[in-house]
PDB file of C-alpha atoms in Angstrom:
ATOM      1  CA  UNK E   1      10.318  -0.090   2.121  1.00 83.00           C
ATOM      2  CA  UNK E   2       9.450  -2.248   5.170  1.00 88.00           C
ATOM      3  CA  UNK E   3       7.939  -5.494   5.188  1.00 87.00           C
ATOM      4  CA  UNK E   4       5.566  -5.881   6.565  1.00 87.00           C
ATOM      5  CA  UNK E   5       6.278 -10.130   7.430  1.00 87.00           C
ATOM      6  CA  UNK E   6      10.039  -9.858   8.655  1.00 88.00           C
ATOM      7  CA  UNK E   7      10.444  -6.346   9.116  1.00 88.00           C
ATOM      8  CA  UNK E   8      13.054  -6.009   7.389  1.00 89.00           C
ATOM      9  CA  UNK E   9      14.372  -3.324   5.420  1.00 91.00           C
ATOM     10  CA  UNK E  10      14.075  -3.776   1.749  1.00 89.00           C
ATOM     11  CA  UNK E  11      15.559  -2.665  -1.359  1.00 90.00           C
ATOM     12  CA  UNK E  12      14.080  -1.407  -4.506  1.00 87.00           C
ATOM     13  CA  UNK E  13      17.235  -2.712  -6.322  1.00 90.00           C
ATOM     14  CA  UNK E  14      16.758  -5.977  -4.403  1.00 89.00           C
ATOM     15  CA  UNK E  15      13.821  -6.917  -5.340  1.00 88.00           C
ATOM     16  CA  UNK E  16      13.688  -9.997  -8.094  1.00 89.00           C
ATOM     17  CA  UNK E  17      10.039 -11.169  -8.256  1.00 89.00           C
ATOM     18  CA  UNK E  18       7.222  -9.166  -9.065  1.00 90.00           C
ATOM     19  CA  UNK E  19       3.994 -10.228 -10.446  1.00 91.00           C
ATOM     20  CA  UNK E  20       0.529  -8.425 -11.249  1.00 89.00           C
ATOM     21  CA  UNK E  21       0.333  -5.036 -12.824  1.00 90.00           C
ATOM     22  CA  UNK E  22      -1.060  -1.402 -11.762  1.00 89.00           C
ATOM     23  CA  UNK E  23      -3.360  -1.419  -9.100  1.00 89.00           C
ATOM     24  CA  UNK E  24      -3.145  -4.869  -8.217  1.00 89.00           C
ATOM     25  CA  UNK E  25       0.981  -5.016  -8.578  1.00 91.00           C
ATOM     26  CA  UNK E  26       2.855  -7.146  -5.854  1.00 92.00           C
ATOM     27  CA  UNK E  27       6.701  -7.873  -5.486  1.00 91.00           C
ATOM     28  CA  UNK E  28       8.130 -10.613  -3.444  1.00 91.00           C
ATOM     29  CA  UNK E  29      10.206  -9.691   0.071  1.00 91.00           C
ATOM     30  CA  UNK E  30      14.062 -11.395  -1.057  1.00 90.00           C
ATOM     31  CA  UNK E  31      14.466 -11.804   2.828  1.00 88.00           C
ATOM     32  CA  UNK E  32      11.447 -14.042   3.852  1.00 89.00           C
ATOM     33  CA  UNK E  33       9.837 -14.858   0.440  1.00 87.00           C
ATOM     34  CA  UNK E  34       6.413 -13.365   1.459  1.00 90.00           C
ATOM     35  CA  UNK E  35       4.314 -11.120  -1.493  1.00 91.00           C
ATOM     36  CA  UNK E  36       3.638  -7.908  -0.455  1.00 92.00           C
ATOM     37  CA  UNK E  37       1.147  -5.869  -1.998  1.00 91.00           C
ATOM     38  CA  UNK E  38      -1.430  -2.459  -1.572  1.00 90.00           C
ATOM     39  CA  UNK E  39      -4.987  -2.304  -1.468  1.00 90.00           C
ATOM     40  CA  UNK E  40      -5.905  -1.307  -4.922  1.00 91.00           C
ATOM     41  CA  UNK E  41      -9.193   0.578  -2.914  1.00 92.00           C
ATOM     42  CA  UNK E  42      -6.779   2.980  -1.801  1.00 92.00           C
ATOM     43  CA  UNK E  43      -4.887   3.613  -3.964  1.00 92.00           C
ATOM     44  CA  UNK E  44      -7.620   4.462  -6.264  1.00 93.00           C
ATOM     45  CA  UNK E  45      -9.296   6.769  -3.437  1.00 93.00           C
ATOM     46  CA  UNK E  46      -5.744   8.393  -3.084  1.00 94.00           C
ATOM     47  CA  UNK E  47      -5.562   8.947  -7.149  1.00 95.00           C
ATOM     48  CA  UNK E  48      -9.392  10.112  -6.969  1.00 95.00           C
ATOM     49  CA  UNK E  49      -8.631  12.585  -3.997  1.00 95.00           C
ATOM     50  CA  UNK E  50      -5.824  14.220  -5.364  1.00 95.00           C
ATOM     51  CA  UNK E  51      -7.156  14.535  -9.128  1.00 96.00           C
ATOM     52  CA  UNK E  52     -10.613  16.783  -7.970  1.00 95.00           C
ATOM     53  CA  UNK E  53      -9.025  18.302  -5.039  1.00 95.00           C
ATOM     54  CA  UNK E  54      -6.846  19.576  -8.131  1.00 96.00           C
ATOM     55  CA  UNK E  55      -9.955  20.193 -10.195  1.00 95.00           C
ATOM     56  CA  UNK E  56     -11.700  21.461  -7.317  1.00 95.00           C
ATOM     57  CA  UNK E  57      -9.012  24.494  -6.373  1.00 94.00           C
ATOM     58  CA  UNK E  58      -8.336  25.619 -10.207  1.00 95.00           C
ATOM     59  CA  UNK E  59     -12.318  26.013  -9.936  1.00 95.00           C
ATOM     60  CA  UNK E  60     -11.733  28.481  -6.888  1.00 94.00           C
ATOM     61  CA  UNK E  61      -9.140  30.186  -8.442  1.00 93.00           C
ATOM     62  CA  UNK E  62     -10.710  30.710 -12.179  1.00 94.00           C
ATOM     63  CA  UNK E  63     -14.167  30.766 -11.432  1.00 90.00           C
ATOM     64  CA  UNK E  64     -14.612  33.541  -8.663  1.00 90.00           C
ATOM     65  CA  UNK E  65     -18.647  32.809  -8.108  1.00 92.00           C
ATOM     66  CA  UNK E  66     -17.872  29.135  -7.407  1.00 90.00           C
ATOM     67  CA  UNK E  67     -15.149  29.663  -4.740  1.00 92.00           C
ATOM     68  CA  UNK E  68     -16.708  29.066  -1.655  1.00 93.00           C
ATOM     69  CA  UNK E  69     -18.212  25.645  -2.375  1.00 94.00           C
ATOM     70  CA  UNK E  70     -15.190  24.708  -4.280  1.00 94.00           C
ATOM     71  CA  UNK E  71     -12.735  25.571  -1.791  1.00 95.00           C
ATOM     72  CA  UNK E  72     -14.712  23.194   1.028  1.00 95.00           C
ATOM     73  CA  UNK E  73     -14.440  20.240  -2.215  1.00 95.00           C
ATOM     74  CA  UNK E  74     -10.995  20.593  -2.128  1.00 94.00           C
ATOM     75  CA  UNK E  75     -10.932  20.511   1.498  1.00 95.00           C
ATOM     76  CA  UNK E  76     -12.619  17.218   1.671  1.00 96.00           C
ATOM     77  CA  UNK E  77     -10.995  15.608  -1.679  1.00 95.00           C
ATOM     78  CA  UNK E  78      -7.577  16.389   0.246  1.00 94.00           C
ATOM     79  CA  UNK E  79      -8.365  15.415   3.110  1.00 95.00           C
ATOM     80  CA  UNK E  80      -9.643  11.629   1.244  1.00 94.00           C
ATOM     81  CA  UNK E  81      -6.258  11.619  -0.129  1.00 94.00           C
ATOM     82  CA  UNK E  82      -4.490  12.750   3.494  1.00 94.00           C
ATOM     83  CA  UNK E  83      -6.387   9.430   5.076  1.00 94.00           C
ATOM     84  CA  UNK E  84      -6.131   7.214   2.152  1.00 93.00           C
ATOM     85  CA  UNK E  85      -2.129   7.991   1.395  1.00 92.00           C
ATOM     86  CA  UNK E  86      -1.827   7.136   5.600  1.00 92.00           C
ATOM     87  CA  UNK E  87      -3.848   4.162   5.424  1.00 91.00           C
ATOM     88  CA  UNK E  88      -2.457   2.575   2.580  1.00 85.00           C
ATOM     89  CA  UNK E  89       0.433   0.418   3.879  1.00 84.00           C
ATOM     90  CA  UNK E  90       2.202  -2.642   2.215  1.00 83.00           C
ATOM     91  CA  UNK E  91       0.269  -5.621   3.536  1.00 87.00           C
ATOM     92  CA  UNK E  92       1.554  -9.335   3.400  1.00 88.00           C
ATOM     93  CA  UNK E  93      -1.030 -11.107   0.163  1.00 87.00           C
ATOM     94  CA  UNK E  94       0.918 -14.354   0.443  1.00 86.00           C
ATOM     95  CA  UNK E  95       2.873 -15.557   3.396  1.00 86.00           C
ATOM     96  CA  UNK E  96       5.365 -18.067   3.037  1.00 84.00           C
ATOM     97  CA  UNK E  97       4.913 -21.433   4.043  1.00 83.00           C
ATOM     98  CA  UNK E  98       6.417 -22.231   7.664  1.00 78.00           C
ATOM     99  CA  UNK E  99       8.186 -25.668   7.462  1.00 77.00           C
ATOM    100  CA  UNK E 100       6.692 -28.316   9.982  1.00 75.00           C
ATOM    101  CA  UNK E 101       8.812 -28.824  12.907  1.00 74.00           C
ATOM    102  CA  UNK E 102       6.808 -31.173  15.436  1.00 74.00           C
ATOM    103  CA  UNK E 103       8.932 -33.993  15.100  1.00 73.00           C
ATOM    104  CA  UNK E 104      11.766 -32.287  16.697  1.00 72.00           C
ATOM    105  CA  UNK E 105      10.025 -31.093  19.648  1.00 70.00           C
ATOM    106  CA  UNK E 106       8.652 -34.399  19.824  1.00 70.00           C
ATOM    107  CA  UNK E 107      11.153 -35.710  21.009  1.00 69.00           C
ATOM    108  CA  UNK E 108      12.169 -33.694  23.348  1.00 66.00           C
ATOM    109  CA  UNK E 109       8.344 -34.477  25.090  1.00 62.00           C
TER     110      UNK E 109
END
């Protein structure tokens, strides 16, 4: 994974802090301290895309008078889980606070 704050590579085995569960599950970046998470949206639509594009072809395959119009289903529950699984990206939830530093370039004013 990449995050998406410091760009920075990170490790699965590196990663200490993790809060939330499922859907809404985030883990903290050990490099900057920002929480990174996915947009539970997608990752439903990708889950919903791939389950009837599933149901949708065994229907073409067992159920010869219902191929045509389950064969297009498929097409478009695939290609909802093509976009969504392409869209859904780790996003920064909480960025870390940036410590104030206007007194030292205060003084150099």
């Amino acid at each position: 994974m990449i995050c998406s704050h410091c760009h920075l590579h990170i490790k699965v085995s590196d990663v200490k802090a993790q809060r939330g569960k499922g859907f809404d599950a985030q883990i903290q970046c050990p490099h900057c301290e920002a929480w990174l998470g996915r947009s539970p949206r997608l990752a439903k639509l990708k889950l919903l895309g791939f389950y009837l594009g599933v149901a949708a072809a065994m229907t073409a395959w067992l159920h010869a008078p219902w191929r045509g119009l389950a064969m297009l289903a498929a097409g478009f529950c695939l290609t909802l889980l093509l976009v969504s699984h392409l869209m859904d990206q780790l996003m920064v939830i909480e960025a870390p606070e940036v410590e104030d530093k206007s007194h030292e370039r205060q003084k150099y004013r």
